[in-house]
Short mmCIF file of C-alpha atoms in Angstrom, two decimals:
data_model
loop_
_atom_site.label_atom_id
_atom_site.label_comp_id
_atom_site.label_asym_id
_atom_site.label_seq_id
_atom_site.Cartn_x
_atom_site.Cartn_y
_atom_site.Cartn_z
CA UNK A 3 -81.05 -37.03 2.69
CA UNK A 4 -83.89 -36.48 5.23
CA UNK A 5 -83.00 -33.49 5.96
CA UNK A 6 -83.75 -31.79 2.61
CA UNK A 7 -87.26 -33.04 2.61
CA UNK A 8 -88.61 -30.78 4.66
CA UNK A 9 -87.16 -28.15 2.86
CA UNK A 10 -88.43 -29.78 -0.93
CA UNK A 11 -91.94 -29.39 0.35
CA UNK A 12 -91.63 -26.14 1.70
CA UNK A 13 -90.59 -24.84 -1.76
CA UNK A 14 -93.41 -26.96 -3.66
CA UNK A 15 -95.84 -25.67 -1.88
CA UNK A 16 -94.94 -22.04 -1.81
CA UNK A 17 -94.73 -22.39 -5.79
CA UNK A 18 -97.54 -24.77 -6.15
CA UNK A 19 -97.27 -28.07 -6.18
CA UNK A 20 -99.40 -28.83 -9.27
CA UNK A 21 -97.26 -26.74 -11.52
CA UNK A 22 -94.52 -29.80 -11.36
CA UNK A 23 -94.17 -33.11 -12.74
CA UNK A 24 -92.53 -36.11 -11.08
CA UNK A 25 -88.78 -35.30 -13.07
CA UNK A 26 -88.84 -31.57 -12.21
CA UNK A 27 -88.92 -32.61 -9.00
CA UNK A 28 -86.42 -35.27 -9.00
CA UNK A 29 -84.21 -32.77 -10.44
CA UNK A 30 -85.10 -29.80 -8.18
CA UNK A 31 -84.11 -32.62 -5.30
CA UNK A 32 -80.80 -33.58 -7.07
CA UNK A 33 -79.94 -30.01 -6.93
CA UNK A 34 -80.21 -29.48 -3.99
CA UNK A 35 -78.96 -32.40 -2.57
CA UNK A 36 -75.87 -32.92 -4.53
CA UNK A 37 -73.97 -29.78 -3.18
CA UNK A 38 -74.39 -30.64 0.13
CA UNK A 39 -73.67 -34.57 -0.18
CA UNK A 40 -70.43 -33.60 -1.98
CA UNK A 41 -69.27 -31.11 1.07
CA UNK A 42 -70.22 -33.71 3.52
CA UNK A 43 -67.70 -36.38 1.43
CA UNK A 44 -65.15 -33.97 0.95
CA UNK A 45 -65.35 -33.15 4.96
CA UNK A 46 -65.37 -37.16 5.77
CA UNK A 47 -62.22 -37.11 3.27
CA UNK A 48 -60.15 -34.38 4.84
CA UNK A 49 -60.83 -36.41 8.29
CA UNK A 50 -59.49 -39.45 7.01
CA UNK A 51 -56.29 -37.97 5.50
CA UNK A 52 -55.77 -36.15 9.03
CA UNK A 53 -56.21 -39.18 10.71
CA UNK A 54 -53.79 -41.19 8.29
CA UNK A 55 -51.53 -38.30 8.58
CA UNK A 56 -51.84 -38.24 12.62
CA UNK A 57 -51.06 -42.06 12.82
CA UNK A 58 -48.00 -41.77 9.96
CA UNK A 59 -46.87 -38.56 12.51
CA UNK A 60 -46.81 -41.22 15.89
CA UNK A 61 -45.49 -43.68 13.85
CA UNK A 62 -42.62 -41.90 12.92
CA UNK A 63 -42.17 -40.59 16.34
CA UNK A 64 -42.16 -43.89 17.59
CA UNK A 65 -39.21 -44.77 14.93
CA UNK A 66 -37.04 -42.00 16.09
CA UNK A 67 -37.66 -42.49 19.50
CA UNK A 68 -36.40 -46.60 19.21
CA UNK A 69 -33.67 -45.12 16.88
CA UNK A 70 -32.41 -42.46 19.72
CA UNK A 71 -32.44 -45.42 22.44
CA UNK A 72 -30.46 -47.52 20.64
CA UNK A 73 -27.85 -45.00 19.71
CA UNK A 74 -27.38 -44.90 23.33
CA UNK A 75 -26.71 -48.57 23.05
CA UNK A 76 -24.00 -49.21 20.34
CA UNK A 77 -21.28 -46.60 21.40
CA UNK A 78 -21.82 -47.57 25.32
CA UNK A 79 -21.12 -51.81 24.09
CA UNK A 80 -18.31 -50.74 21.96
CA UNK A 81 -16.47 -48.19 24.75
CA UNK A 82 -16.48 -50.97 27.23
CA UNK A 83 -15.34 -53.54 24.88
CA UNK A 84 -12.61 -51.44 24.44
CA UNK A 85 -11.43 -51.20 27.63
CA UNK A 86 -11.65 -54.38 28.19
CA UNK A 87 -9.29 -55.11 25.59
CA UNK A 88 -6.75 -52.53 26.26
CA UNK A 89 -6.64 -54.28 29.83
CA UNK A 90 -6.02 -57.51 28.14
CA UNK A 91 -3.43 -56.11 25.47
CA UNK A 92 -0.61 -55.66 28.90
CA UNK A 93 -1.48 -59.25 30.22
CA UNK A 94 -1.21 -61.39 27.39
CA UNK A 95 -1.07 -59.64 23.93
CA UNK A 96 -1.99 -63.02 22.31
CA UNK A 97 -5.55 -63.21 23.53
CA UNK A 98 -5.78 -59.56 22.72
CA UNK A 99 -5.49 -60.71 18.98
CA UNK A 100 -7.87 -63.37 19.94
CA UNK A 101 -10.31 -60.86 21.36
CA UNK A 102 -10.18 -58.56 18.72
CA UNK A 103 -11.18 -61.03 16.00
CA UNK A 104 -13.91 -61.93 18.41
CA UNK A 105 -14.80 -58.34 19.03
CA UNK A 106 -15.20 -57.70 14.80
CA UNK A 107 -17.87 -60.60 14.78
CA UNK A 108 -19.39 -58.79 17.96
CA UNK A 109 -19.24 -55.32 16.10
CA UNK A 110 -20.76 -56.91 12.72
CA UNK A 111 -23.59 -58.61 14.29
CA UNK A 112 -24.24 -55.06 16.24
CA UNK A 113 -24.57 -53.20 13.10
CA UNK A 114 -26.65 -55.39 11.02
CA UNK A 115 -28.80 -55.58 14.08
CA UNK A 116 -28.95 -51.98 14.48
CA UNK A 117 -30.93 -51.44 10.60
CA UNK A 118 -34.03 -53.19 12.50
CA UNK A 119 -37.19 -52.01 15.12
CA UNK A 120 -37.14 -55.96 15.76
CA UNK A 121 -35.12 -59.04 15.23
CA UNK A 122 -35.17 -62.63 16.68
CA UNK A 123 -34.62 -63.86 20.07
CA UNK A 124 -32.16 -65.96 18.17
CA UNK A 125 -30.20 -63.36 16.55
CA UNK A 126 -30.35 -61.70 19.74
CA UNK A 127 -28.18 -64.69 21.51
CA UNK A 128 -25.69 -64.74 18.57
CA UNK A 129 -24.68 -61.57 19.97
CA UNK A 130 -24.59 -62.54 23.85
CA UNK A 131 -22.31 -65.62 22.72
CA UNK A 132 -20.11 -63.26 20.58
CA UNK A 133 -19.88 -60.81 23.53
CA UNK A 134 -19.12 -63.44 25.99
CA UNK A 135 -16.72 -65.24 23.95
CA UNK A 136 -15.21 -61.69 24.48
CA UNK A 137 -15.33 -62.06 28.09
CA UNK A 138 -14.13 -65.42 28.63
CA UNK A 139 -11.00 -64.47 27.11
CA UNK A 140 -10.31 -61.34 29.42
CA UNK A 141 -11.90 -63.58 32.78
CA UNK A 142 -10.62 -67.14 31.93
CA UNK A 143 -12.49 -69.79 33.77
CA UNK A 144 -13.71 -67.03 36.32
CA UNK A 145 -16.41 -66.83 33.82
CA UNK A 146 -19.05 -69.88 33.81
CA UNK A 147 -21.63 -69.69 31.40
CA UNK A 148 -24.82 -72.19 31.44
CA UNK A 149 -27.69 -71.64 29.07
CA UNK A 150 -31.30 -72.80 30.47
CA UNK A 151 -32.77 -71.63 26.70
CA UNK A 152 -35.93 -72.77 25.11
CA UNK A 153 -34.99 -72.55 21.45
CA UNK A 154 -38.19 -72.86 20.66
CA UNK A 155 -38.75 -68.81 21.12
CA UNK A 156 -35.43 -67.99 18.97
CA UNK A 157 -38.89 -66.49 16.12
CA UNK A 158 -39.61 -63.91 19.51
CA UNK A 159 -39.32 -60.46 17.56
CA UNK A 160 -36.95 -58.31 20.14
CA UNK A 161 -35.85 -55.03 20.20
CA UNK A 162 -32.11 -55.60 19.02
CA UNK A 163 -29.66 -55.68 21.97
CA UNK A 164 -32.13 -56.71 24.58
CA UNK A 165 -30.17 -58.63 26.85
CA UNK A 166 -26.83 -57.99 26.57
CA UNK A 167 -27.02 -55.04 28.65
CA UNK A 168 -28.13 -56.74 31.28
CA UNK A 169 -25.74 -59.48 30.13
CA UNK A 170 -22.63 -57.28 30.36
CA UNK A 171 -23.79 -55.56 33.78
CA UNK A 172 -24.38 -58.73 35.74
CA UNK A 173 -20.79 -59.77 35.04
CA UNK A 174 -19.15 -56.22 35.24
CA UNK A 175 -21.33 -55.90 38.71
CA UNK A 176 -21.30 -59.59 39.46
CA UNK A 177 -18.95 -61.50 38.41
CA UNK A 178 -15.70 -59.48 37.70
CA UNK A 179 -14.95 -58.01 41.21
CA UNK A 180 -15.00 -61.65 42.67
CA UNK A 181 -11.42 -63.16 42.72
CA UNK A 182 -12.79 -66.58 42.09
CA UNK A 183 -15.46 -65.46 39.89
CA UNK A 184 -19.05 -66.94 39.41
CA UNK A 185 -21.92 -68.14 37.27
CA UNK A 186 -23.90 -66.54 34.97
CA UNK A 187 -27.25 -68.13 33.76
CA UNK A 188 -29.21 -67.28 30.86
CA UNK A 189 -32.45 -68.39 30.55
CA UNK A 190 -35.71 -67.91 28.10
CA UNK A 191 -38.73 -69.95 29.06
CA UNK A 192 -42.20 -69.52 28.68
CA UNK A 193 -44.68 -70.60 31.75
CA UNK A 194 -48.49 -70.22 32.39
CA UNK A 195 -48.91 -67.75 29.12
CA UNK A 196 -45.79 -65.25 30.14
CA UNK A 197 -41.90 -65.47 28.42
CA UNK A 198 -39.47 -65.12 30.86
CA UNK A 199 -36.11 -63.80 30.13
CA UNK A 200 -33.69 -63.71 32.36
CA UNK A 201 -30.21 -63.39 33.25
CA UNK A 202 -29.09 -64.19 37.00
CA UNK A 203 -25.12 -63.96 38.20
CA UNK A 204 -23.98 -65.31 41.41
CA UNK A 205 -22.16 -62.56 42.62
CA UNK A 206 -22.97 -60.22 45.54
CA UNK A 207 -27.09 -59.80 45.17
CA UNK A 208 -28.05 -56.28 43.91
CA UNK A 209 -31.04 -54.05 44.58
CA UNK A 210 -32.44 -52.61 41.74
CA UNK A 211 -30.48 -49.00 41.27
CA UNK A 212 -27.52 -50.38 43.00
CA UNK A 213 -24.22 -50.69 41.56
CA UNK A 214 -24.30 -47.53 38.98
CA UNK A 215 -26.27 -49.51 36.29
CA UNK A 216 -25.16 -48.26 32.41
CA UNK A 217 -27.28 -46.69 29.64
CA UNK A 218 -28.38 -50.14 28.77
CA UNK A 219 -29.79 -50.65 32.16
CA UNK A 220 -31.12 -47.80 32.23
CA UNK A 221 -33.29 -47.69 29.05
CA UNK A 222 -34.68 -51.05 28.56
CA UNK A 223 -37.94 -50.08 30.34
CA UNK A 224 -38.29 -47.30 27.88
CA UNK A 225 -37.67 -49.09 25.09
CA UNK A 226 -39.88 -52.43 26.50
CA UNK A 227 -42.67 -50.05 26.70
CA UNK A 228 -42.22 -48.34 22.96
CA UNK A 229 -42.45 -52.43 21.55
CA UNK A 230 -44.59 -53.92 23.87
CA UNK A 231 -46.55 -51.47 26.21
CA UNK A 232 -47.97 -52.39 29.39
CA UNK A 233 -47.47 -55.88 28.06
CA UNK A 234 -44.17 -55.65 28.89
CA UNK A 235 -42.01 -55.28 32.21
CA UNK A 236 -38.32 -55.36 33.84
CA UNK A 237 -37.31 -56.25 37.53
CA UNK A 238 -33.81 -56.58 39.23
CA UNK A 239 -33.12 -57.63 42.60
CA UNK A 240 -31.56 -60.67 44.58
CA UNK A 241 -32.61 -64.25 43.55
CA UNK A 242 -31.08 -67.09 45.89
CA UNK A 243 -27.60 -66.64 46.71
CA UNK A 244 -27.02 -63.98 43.39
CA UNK A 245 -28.99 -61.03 41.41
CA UNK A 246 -31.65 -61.77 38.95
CA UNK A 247 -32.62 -59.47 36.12
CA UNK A 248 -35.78 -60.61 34.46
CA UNK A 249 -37.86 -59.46 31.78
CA UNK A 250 -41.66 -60.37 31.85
CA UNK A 251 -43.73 -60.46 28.49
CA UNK A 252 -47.49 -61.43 27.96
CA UNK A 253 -47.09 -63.92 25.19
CA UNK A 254 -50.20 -62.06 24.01
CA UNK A 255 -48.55 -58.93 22.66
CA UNK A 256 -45.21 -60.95 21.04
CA UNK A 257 -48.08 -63.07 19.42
CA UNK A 258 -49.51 -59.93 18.17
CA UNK A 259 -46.37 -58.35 16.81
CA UNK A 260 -46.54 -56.82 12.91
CA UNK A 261 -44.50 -59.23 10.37
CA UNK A 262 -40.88 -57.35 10.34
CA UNK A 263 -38.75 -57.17 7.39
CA UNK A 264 -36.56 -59.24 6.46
CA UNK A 265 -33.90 -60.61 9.22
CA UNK A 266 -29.89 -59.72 9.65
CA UNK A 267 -28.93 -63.51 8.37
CA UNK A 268 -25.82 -65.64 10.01
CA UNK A 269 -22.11 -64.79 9.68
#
């Protein structure tokens, strides 16, 4: 608005101010003003629609992105199920029919899983317990499972199939090639403002990039960083007499997560 003044007076006086009453000039003002304060809010307008438009555009990106990742996921779970059960079909074809029922919960839980960005912690170990119900069949009692889990962060919103990657690595890695077999310990915990989880096997410690890790491996720092930014990080390497693979967040950023939609409910 201050920037028209100058201008006002410069045309009163070159036509004589006395000539013009108080509402002449009010109106001469409006005149000149309004054009201009309507470009200005039709500029501010077009800004704010580009940046809506800019921030629907990453959004999106972000969506595919998390979508592509975990299409890398659900074939690579699957394939190795498989195998695993065509190995078990020669041995004993009655566990095979055990494992396959077990293997249509697994399947189930993937795919209502897969319709989310996020899901619980909680629905996430649903489908560790279904895979390694899996497992136990095919390994027996070379297989020992303990859980060191806080329940209390089952409401954690997760990228679906988190840990069962690492899950399915530490005993294909760990666990399997050993004739008498070995431990695998699955923890969540949260300590001095950080959630810890973590999945640790007792067989032959393993140095991060050892041992041909698979697409799930592979991934989960891309798709940590997509959910959870620097906020968020992934470390493998020996632990004790075993191999620990840990995932670090700041309780900050799961705190700060959006509300998701609804949840994939029980079986």
């Amino acid at each position: 608005m201050a920037a028209f003044l100058p201008l006002l007076d410069a045309w009163i006086l070159a036509h004589g101010s006395t000539t013009f009453s108080l509402g002449r000039i009010l109106r001469l003002y409006t005149s000149l003003v309004g054009p201009a304060m309507m470009v200005t809010g039709g500029l501010v307008a077009a800004r704010a629609r580009s940046e809506a438009l800019l921030e629907a555009s990453v959004a999106e990106a972000q969506v595919a992105k998390n979508r592509l990742l975990q299409s890398q996921i659900h074939p690579h779970v699957l394939f190795n199920a498989l195998n695993g059960l065509a190995e078990l079909v020669h041995k004993s074809p009655k566990a095979a029919e055990s494992a396959i029922r077990h293997l249509s919960d697994l399947l189930r839980r993937i795919m209502r899983a897969s319709e989310f960005m996020r899901l619980p912690l909680g629905e996430e170990r649903k489908i560790i317990s279904d895979f390694l119900a899996l497992e136990a069949i095919r390994l027996g009692d070379r297989l020992r499972v303990v859980w060191e889990w806080d329940e209390r962060l089952d409401v954690l919103e997760v990228p679906p199939l988190l840990l069962q990657p690492l899950v399915e690595n530490a005993i294909k890695h760990g666990i399997s090639p050993s004739i008498a077999g070995g431990e695998l310990i699955l923890r969540a915990r949260a300590e001095d403002g950080l959630i810890f989880l973590e999945v640790w096997n007792s067989g032959e410690p393993m140095h991060a990039g050892e041992g041909g890790p698979g697409i799930g491996v592979k991934n989960l720092r891309s798709r940590l960083s997509l959910h959870f930014g620097p906020g968020a990080s992934f470390s493998i390497g020996p632990s004790g007499l075993g191999t620990l693979a840990s995932i670090r967040l700041e309780s900050i950023q799961v705190e700060c997560l959006h509300e998701a939609p609804q949840r994939p409910g029980g079986r």
